[in-house]
Amino acid sequence: MNGKEGEPNNIYLSVMNQSSPSFRKAAWRRLKKNAGAMAGLVTIILAIFVAVFCYVLAPDPTPYANRIILEIGSAKPGFSQEFLLVEKVDPQQTGFFENFIYGKPDLYDHIPVTAAKWQGDSMIVEKFVDEGLTERLAFHRDQLAKEPLVKKEYLLGTDKYGRDILSRLIIGTRVSLSVGLITVLISLTAGIILGSLAGYYNGRTDDVIMWLINVIWSIPTLLLAFALTLLLGKGFWQVFVAVGLSMWVNVARLVRGQVMATRELQYVEAGKALGFSDLRIISRHILPNIFGPILVIAASNFASAIVIEAGLSFLGIGVQPPQPSWGLMIKENYNLIITQNPMPALAPGFAIMLLVLAFNLLGNGLRDALNVK
């Protein structure tokens, strides 16, 4: 371990410094100089903020932004409409925490109106039914909200069910980031464990794990996720597991190669000589020093997971209605692309493109900042 007596070997220093605070500071300085990576990082931070506070930011804060008003379906961006708020027969009361996580159920029905006037204790309204078609209705004062008339603007328009596209886009951010996060955690956990075992022990352990990796690697990722989703069932949580279990192989191959190269270095031999267990050497000495490549592939997997989830939802086996997913929104509205109102399909497509680009830019920046070869 020593060159001259009392001086650490240069190889030992160069490897151990990769996990030191000074190395991290230098990497951060290099990352800040990369404009593309910083733009990606800012976009990701904004997306995380939107995902956490989605029901606070969304114009439609109902669960899944699923306020269906068929009369205003397929409205163009910038459309505005006046509504009469009529109390629901049995409104659902929920607490602050539940509203923050799952959305706040509507206490009032939203009735689109073109005209309204008070007549005694009743309000007479012309309910909007369709272009040029109205229906006269009357409601007693006790049935209405304190401020019975509200005007709402739909910045991105509505889908064919009259739901606010912007609200569903905002809440869909939580789905995409959740899928990416859980998928990365699953793929990193499985990939790091199996890759470390294969690279460190070699021999029969390596042969068995590499056989498994090659079998999984030979199956297209989307097809494997498709099969796992059919096996586990359709739904929000199932798509997490399906995508995660289909993306661990590239992590395992990377970790295996890095561990095989690192285990021959002197500080690993020193750990063995000092009697450290294999688990301690792998977890506390090898893995921290190959963290850079793992971080880069994690960013890449995050972007891939978002695209795969969107693809599964588009095919109808991912996130299920009425929960908003960008892929599901495209599926529900893709036939509008050739019409005069393509925004319901284009908006989630642009959102997917922007978030995937942000993670790819950040991953490329991390690769350069951490000197990953």
XYZ file of N, CA and C in Angstrom, residues 141-336:
588
model
N -81.997 28.874 -4.332
C -80.794 29.460 -3.735
C -80.076 28.464 -2.829
N -80.842 27.636 -2.095
C -80.231 26.681 -1.153
C -79.431 25.594 -1.855
N -79.680 25.401 -3.135
C -78.953 24.372 -3.893
C -77.611 24.861 -4.413
N -77.385 26.164 -4.338
C -76.225 26.755 -4.996
C -75.126 27.106 -4.008
N -73.911 27.289 -4.559
C -72.783 27.744 -3.747
C -72.984 29.215 -3.379
N -72.190 29.691 -2.421
C -72.292 31.100 -2.026
C -72.015 32.015 -3.206
N -71.005 31.650 -4.000
C -70.729 32.350 -5.262
C -71.116 31.393 -6.373
N -72.372 31.441 -6.820
C -72.882 30.378 -7.696
C -72.292 30.364 -9.102
N -71.822 31.508 -9.587
C -71.310 31.575 -10.949
C -69.796 31.756 -10.958
N -69.098 30.908 -11.671
C -67.651 31.030 -11.817
C -67.305 30.886 -13.292
N -66.233 31.541 -13.685
C -65.770 31.440 -15.069
C -64.408 30.771 -15.078
N -64.270 29.730 -15.869
C -63.017 28.977 -15.933
C -62.446 29.047 -17.341
N -61.108 29.146 -17.385
C -60.412 29.177 -18.664
C -59.563 27.925 -18.801
N -59.600 27.322 -19.963
C -58.860 26.094 -20.235
C -57.698 26.434 -21.171
N -56.519 26.607 -20.578
C -55.363 27.093 -21.348
C -54.963 26.140 -22.466
N -55.081 24.827 -22.216
C -54.734 23.835 -23.235
C -55.971 23.154 -23.802
N -57.142 23.654 -23.465
C -58.379 23.062 -23.964
C -58.827 21.874 -23.135
N -59.768 21.109 -23.676
C -60.309 19.938 -22.979
C -60.232 18.722 -23.882
N -60.310 17.528 -23.270
C -60.355 16.305 -24.064
C -61.806 16.002 -24.445
N -62.045 14.853 -25.031
C -63.390 14.546 -25.534
C -64.400 14.363 -24.406
N -63.912 14.187 -23.181
C -64.814 14.071 -22.037
C -65.014 15.402 -21.314
N -64.410 16.458 -21.819
C -64.542 17.766 -21.195
C -63.617 17.962 -20.000
N -62.593 17.124 -19.855
C -61.642 17.275 -18.754
C -60.518 18.229 -19.147
N -60.004 18.943 -18.174
C -58.974 19.958 -18.422
C -57.649 19.283 -18.770
N -57.152 19.551 -19.974
C -55.903 18.943 -20.431
C -54.729 19.372 -19.549
N -54.648 20.644 -19.194
C -53.538 21.139 -18.387
C -53.488 20.445 -17.039
N -54.637 20.267 -16.396
C -54.682 19.610 -15.088
C -54.221 18.166 -15.184
N -54.688 17.464 -16.194
C -54.293 16.057 -16.343
C -52.821 15.936 -16.718
N -52.310 16.931 -17.449
C -50.887 16.943 -17.786
C -50.048 17.141 -16.518
N -50.477 18.050 -15.660
C -49.752 18.322 -14.417
C -49.753 17.098 -13.511
N -50.914 16.469 -13.342
C -51.001 15.308 -12.451
C -50.303 14.102 -13.074
N -50.269 14.030 -14.401
C -49.538 12.953 -15.064
C -48.039 13.014 -14.823
N -47.526 14.207 -14.458
C -46.101 14.331 -14.129
C -45.753 13.438 -12.944
N -46.656 13.357 -11.972
C -46.408 12.508 -10.795
C -46.295 11.046 -11.206
N -47.137 10.606 -12.135
C -47.094 9.217 -12.590
C -45.760 8.915 -13.274
N -45.352 9.795 -14.196
C -44.118 9.553 -14.950
C -42.893 9.536 -14.050
N -42.806 10.499 -13.128
C -41.653 10.539 -12.223
C -41.691 9.376 -11.238
N -42.878 8.986 -10.796
C -42.984 7.852 -9.866
C -42.526 6.567 -10.541
N -42.977 6.359 -11.767
C -42.558 5.166 -12.511
C -41.043 5.173 -12.698
N -40.484 6.329 -13.097
C -39.037 6.418 -13.276
C -38.278 6.135 -12.007
N -38.731 6.718 -10.891
C -38.029 6.551 -9.612
C -38.073 5.104 -9.137
N -39.261 4.508 -9.091
C -39.383 3.126 -8.599
C -38.639 2.171 -9.526
N -38.741 2.423 -10.829
C -38.040 1.572 -11.798
C -36.536 1.627 -11.589
N -35.998 2.825 -11.404
C -34.552 2.972 -11.190
C -34.133 2.281 -9.896
N -34.926 2.424 -8.841
C -34.591 1.770 -7.570
C -34.580 0.246 -7.727
N -35.588 -0.289 -8.414
C -35.650 -1.742 -8.621
C -34.483 -2.204 -9.486
N -34.254 -1.517 -10.609
C -33.196 -1.942 -11.531
C -31.818 -1.792 -10.903
N -31.601 -0.706 -10.139
C -30.301 -0.529 -9.484
C -30.074 -1.575 -8.401
N -31.107 -1.860 -7.620
C -30.960 -2.851 -6.547
C -30.601 -4.219 -7.117
N -31.389 -4.689 -8.085
C -31.126 -6.000 -8.675
C -29.811 -5.998 -9.452
N -29.564 -4.948 -10.230
C -28.362 -4.892 -11.047
C -27.089 -4.810 -10.220
N -27.101 -3.987 -9.171
C -25.897 -3.839 -8.333
C -25.594 -5.129 -7.585
N -26.626 -5.762 -7.023
C -26.396 -7.003 -6.262
C -25.844 -8.103 -7.171
N -26.526 -8.365 -8.280
C -26.097 -9.453 -9.159
C -24.786 -9.117 -9.867
N -24.630 -7.870 -10.307
C -23.386 -7.474 -10.961
C -22.189 -7.545 -10.025
N -22.379 -7.153 -8.776
C -21.292 -7.211 -7.795
C -20.884 -8.649 -7.513
N -21.876 -9.516 -7.350
C -21.566 -10.923 -7.087
C -20.824 -11.552 -8.263
N -21.293 -11.265 -9.480
C -20.653 -11.848 -10.665
C -19.231 -11.325 -10.838
N -19.030 -10.036 -10.651
C -17.710 -9.449 -10.867
C -16.716 -9.773 -9.770
N -17.193 -9.919 -8.548
C -16.279 -10.124 -7.421
C -15.880 -11.591 -7.272
N -16.850 -12.501 -7.407
C -16.555 -13.915 -7.154
C -16.115 -14.655 -8.411
N -16.562 -14.172 -9.601
C -16.164 -14.809 -10.854
C -16.551 -16.295 -10.847
N -15.915 -17.119 -11.648
C -16.144 -18.556 -11.638
C -17.578 -18.937 -11.944
N -18.095 -19.949 -11.229
C -19.443 -20.465 -11.471
C -20.507 -19.421 -11.185
N -20.291 -18.598 -10.146
C -21.258 -17.533 -9.835
C -21.404 -16.592 -11.012
N -20.291 -16.213 -11.601
C -20.307 -15.323 -12.755
C -20.991 -15.987 -13.946
N -20.727 -17.279 -14.162
C -21.320 -17.989 -15.292
C -22.841 -18.036 -15.189
N -23.341 -18.354 -13.985
C -24.799 -18.453 -13.789
C -25.469 -17.095 -13.983
N -24.891 -16.051 -13.359
C -25.495 -14.716 -13.450
C -25.419 -14.185 -14.882
N -24.300 -14.399 -15.557
C -24.171 -13.935 -16.928
C -25.122 -14.689 -17.868
N -25.363 -15.974 -17.583
C -26.348 -16.710 -18.383
C -27.723 -16.072 -18.240
N -28.093 -15.735 -16.999
C -29.383 -15.088 -16.759
C -29.444 -13.723 -17.448
N -28.351 -12.961 -17.348
C -28.306 -11.635 -17.978
C -28.466 -11.754 -19.487
N -27.782 -12.721 -20.087
C -27.843 -12.868 -21.543
C -29.231 -13.306 -22.010
N -29.907 -14.138 -21.203
C -31.267 -14.555 -21.553
C -32.204 -13.352 -21.526
N -32.134 -12.570 -20.439
C -33.002 -11.384 -20.315
C -32.624 -10.351 -21.370
N -31.336 -10.219 -21.643
C -30.834 -9.222 -22.595
C -31.334 -9.514 -24.013
N -31.574 -10.775 -24.307
C -31.996 -11.146 -25.659
C -33.449 -10.791 -25.944
N -34.213 -10.465 -24.900
C -35.633 -10.126 -25.070
C -35.769 -8.609 -25.142
N -36.428 -8.060 -26.149
C -36.618 -6.603 -26.215
C -37.275 -6.070 -24.948
N -36.798 -4.917 -24.469
C -37.254 -4.367 -23.190
C -38.758 -4.160 -23.166
N -39.303 -3.544 -24.215
C -40.738 -3.273 -24.237
C -41.548 -4.565 -24.260
N -41.061 -5.563 -25.004
C -41.762 -6.849 -25.061
C -41.724 -7.547 -23.710
N -40.572 -7.486 -23.011
C -40.458 -8.095 -21.691
C -41.371 -7.386 -20.694
N -41.380 -6.041 -20.733
C -42.278 -5.288 -19.852
C -43.734 -5.621 -20.149
N -44.044 -5.801 -21.424
C -45.395 -6.177 -21.852
C -45.786 -7.523 -21.226
N -44.881 -8.503 -21.313
C -45.168 -9.832 -20.774
C -45.317 -9.796 -19.253
N -44.439 -9.057 -18.573
C -44.518 -8.966 -17.114
C -45.792 -8.263 -16.679
N -46.208 -7.254 -17.436
C -47.444 -6.548 -17.098
C -48.643 -7.475 -17.232
N -48.663 -8.296 -18.281
C -49.752 -9.259 -18.444
C -49.732 -10.296 -17.323
N -48.533 -10.645 -16.849
C -48.412 -11.619 -15.768
C -48.860 -11.027 -14.435
N -48.441 -9.780 -14.155
C -48.747 -9.144 -12.870
C -50.126 -8.497 -12.847
N -50.662 -8.193 -14.021
C -51.948 -7.514 -14.110
C -51.765 -6.051 -14.472
N -52.856 -5.436 -14.929
C -52.822 -4.033 -15.298
C -52.959 -3.169 -14.053
N -52.285 -2.021 -14.054
C -52.451 -1.108 -12.923
C -51.239 -0.250 -12.680
N -51.405 0.661 -11.733
C -50.394 1.667 -11.424
C -49.137 1.023 -10.855
N -49.281 0.176 -9.839
C -48.115 -0.417 -9.179
C -47.504 -1.530 -10.011
N -48.326 -2.247 -10.741
C -47.794 -3.341 -11.557
C -46.828 -2.846 -12.623
N -47.107 -1.673 -13.194
C -46.228 -1.159 -14.248
C -44.863 -0.787 -13.680
N -44.815 -0.355 -12.393
C -43.528 -0.083 -11.748
C -42.648 -1.324 -11.771
N -43.208 -2.415 -11.257
C -42.448 -3.658 -11.130
C -42.068 -4.195 -12.506
N -43.019 -4.153 -13.449
C -42.759 -4.696 -14.784
C -41.611 -3.965 -15.470
N -41.629 -2.646 -15.437
C -40.571 -1.872 -16.086
C -39.248 -2.047 -15.342
N -39.302 -2.060 -14.012
C -38.076 -2.214 -13.216
C -37.385 -3.543 -13.464
N -38.171 -4.615 -13.522
C -37.589 -5.943 -13.729
C -37.089 -6.152 -15.147
N -37.451 -5.264 -16.057
C -36.990 -5.402 -17.441
C -35.751 -4.558 -17.733
N -35.281 -3.768 -16.745
C -34.194 -2.828 -17.019
C -32.960 -3.027 -16.136
N -32.897 -4.124 -15.375
C -31.773 -4.297 -14.466
C -30.533 -4.873 -15.157
N -30.713 -5.467 -16.347
C -29.595 -6.197 -16.951
C -28.446 -5.278 -17.371
N -28.780 -4.092 -17.911
C -27.682 -3.194 -18.304
C -26.927 -2.672 -17.091
N -27.637 -2.504 -15.969
C -26.957 -2.116 -14.728
C -26.036 -3.234 -14.265
N -26.512 -4.460 -14.303
C -25.712 -5.601 -13.847
C -24.450 -5.772 -14.694
N -24.568 -5.628 -16.005
C -23.392 -5.768 -16.876
C -22.366 -4.681 -16.584
N -22.848 -3.460 -16.398
C -21.925 -2.360 -16.095
C -21.223 -2.580 -14.767
N -21.995 -2.920 -13.723
C -21.415 -3.116 -12.390
C -20.444 -4.295 -12.405
N -20.793 -5.349 -13.098
C -19.898 -6.512 -13.172
C -18.545 -6.112 -13.739
N -18.543 -5.385 -14.859
C -17.279 -4.967 -15.467
C -16.477 -4.049 -14.566
N -17.159 -3.114 -13.905
C -16.464 -2.186 -13.011
C -15.867 -2.917 -11.809
N -16.613 -3.861 -11.247
C -16.123 -4.610 -10.079
C -14.946 -5.493 -10.472
N -15.020 -6.119 -11.646
C -13.911 -6.977 -12.092
C -12.624 -6.175 -12.246
N -12.750 -4.922 -12.710
C -11.557 -4.081 -12.858
C -11.062 -3.572 -11.516
N -11.980 -3.296 -10.617
C -11.617 -2.674 -9.330
C -11.071 -3.683 -8.338
N -11.539 -4.930 -8.394
C -11.143 -5.909 -7.377
C -9.649 -6.241 -7.428
N -8.994 -5.905 -8.549
C -7.570 -6.188 -8.669
C -6.700 -5.069 -8.097
N -7.307 -3.954 -7.691
C -6.522 -2.830 -7.181
C -6.014 -3.119 -5.770
N -5.004 -2.358 -5.372
C -4.291 -2.674 -4.128
C -5.132 -2.456 -2.877
N -6.043 -1.483 -2.918
C -6.800 -1.236 -1.689
C -7.763 -2.385 -1.384
N -8.206 -3.123 -2.436
C -9.039 -4.297 -2.207
C -8.199 -5.415 -1.599
N -6.990 -5.597 -2.145
C -6.082 -6.595 -1.567
C -5.750 -6.255 -0.122
N -5.584 -4.960 0.178
C -5.304 -4.542 1.551
C -6.472 -4.873 2.456
N -7.707 -4.675 1.964
C -8.883 -5.010 2.763
C -8.953 -6.489 3.065
N -8.627 -7.312 2.081
C -8.615 -8.762 2.317
C -7.546 -9.138 3.338
N -6.376 -8.485 3.225
C -5.281 -8.778 4.163
C -5.641 -8.386 5.588
N -6.442 -7.330 5.724
C -6.867 -6.885 7.054
C -8.027 -7.705 7.605
N -8.519 -8.646 6.830
C -9.570 -9.539 7.311
C -10.980 -9.007 7.140
N -11.166 -7.990 6.289
C -12.515 -7.464 6.056
C -13.352 -8.523 5.338
N -14.631 -8.564 5.644
C -15.527 -9.502 4.973
C -15.749 -9.064 3.531
N -16.175 -10.028 2.699
C -16.457 -9.697 1.297
C -17.557 -8.641 1.188
N -18.573 -8.756 2.046
C -19.670 -7.792 2.021
C -19.171 -6.383 2.305
N -18.275 -6.247 3.281
C -17.742 -4.923 3.617
C -16.881 -4.371 2.478
N -16.075 -5.223 1.896
C -15.209 -4.761 0.801
C -16.053 -4.281 -0.385
N -17.100 -5.069 -0.713
C -17.945 -4.696 -1.857
C -18.737 -3.430 -1.564
N -19.410 -3.387 -0.414
C -20.351 -2.302 -0.129
C -19.660 -1.006 0.298
N -18.546 -1.086 1.010
C -17.929 0.116 1.568
C -16.675 0.574 0.832
N -16.138 -0.280 -0.023
C -14.883 0.094 -0.681
C -14.973 0.054 -2.207
N -15.644 -0.957 -2.763
C -15.719 -1.051 -4.227
C -16.851 -0.192 -4.779
N -18.071 -0.389 -4.276
C -19.229 0.319 -4.834
C -19.110 1.845 -4.758
N -18.625 2.426 -3.645
C -18.500 3.888 -3.648
C -17.563 4.417 -4.723
N -16.625 3.587 -5.158
C -15.654 4.037 -6.150
C -16.070 3.751 -7.594
N -17.218 3.101 -7.784
C -17.768 2.953 -9.130
C -19.128 3.654 -9.202
N -19.334 4.595 -8.288
C -20.627 5.283 -8.199
C -20.899 6.139 -9.429
N -19.848 6.691 -10.033
C -20.025 7.561 -11.196
C -20.744 6.882 -12.346
N -20.232 5.747 -12.855
C -20.935 5.053 -13.943
C -22.356 4.633 -13.568
N -22.568 4.243 -12.298
C -23.912 3.845 -11.867
C -24.863 5.031 -11.932
N -24.386 6.198 -11.523
C -25.214 7.402 -11.553
C -25.605 7.766 -12.977
N -24.673 7.624 -13.897
C -24.951 7.939 -15.302
C -25.995 6.988 -15.874
N -25.852 5.695 -15.603
C -26.809 4.735 -16.163
C -28.165 4.863 -15.474
N -28.182 5.335 -14.223
C -29.452 5.572 -13.538
C -30.243 6.668 -14.234
N -29.556 7.742 -14.640
C -30.222 8.825 -15.371
C -30.765 8.321 -16.705
N -29.992 7.484 -17.380
C -30.436 6.923 -18.657
C -31.641 6.010 -18.466
N -31.617 5.195 -17.415
C -32.734 4.287 -17.144
C -33.997 5.058 -16.778
N -33.819 6.195 -16.075
C -34.960 7.020 -15.700
C -35.686 7.482 -16.966
N -34.919 7.976 -17.942
C -35.519 8.432 -19.202
C -36.185 7.271 -19.941
N -35.519 6.130 -19.974
C -36.081 4.970 -20.674
C -37.368 4.493 -20.012
N -37.412 4.544 -18.676
C -38.600 4.095 -17.954
C -39.810 4.957 -18.283
N -39.599 6.265 -18.424
C -40.698 7.172 -18.763
C -41.268 6.817 -20.135
N -40.376 6.539 -21.095
C -40.825 6.192 -22.442
C -41.546 4.841 -22.440
N -41.007 3.856 -21.720
C -41.625 2.527 -21.688
C -42.992 2.583 -21.028
N -43.095 3.324 -19.907
C -44.403 3.461 -19.229
C -45.414 4.106 -20.160
N -44.994 5.150 -20.882
C -45.903 5.808 -21.829
C -46.340 4.823 -22.913
N -45.399 4.003 -23.385
C -45.736 3.010 -24.404
C -46.719 1.970 -23.897
N -46.510 1.471 -22.670
C -47.425 0.485 -22.091
C -48.810 1.081 -21.870
N -48.842 2.328 -21.385
C -50.139 2.981 -21.169
C -50.849 3.238 -22.491
N -50.087 3.591 -23.525
C -50.682 3.802 -24.846
C -51.294 2.505 -25.371
N -50.641 1.382 -25.085
C -51.158 0.094 -25.535
C -52.297 -0.412 -24.664
N -52.558 0.283 -23.542
C -53.691 -0.066 -22.692
C -53.388 -1.038 -21.580
N -52.101 -1.356 -21.337
C -51.762 -2.317 -20.282
C -50.942 -1.675 -19.172
N -50.839 -0.361 -19.192
C -50.100 0.348 -18.143
C -51.064 0.955 -17.148
N -50.905 2.242 -16.893
C -51.801 2.965 -15.992
C -53.208 2.952 -16.580
N -54.197 2.689 -15.724
C -55.568 2.537 -16.191
C -56.404 3.785 -15.925
N -57.389 4.081 -16.798
C -58.276 5.224 -16.583
C -59.025 5.059 -15.252
N -59.384 6.169 -14.596
C -59.250 7.559 -15.058
C -57.927 8.220 -14.648
N -56.999 7.435 -14.078
C -55.728 8.022 -13.652
C -54.972 8.569 -14.861
N -54.527 9.821 -14.790
C -53.882 10.409 -15.967
C -52.442 9.939 -16.123
N -52.107 9.486 -17.294
C -50.740 9.149 -17.674
C -50.519 9.766 -19.033
N -49.326 10.265 -19.284
C -49.068 10.920 -20.569
C -49.302 9.974 -21.734
N -48.882 8.729 -21.595
C -49.117 7.755 -22.660
C -50.603 7.475 -22.849
N -51.337 7.380 -21.738
C -52.776 7.145 -21.816
C -53.494 8.336 -22.429
N -53.038 9.556 -22.132
C -53.637 10.752 -22.728
C -53.457 10.760 -24.243
N -52.289 10.314 -24.703
C -52.063 10.232 -26.151
C -53.000 9.198 -26.770
N -53.147 8.056 -26.075
C -54.036 7.012 -26.599
C -55.468 7.520 -26.734
N -55.941 8.258 -25.715
C -57.325 8.716 -25.704
C -57.593 9.794 -26.757
N -56.533 10.503 -27.177
C -56.753 11.665 -28.033
C -55.962 11.655 -29.339
N -55.269 10.549 -29.658
C -54.395 10.569 -30.843
C -55.178 10.787 -32.134
N -56.466 10.405 -32.147
C -57.254 10.606 -33.360
C -57.558 12.076 -33.620
N -57.237 12.959 -32.660
C -57.465 14.386 -32.851
C -56.283 15.082 -33.533
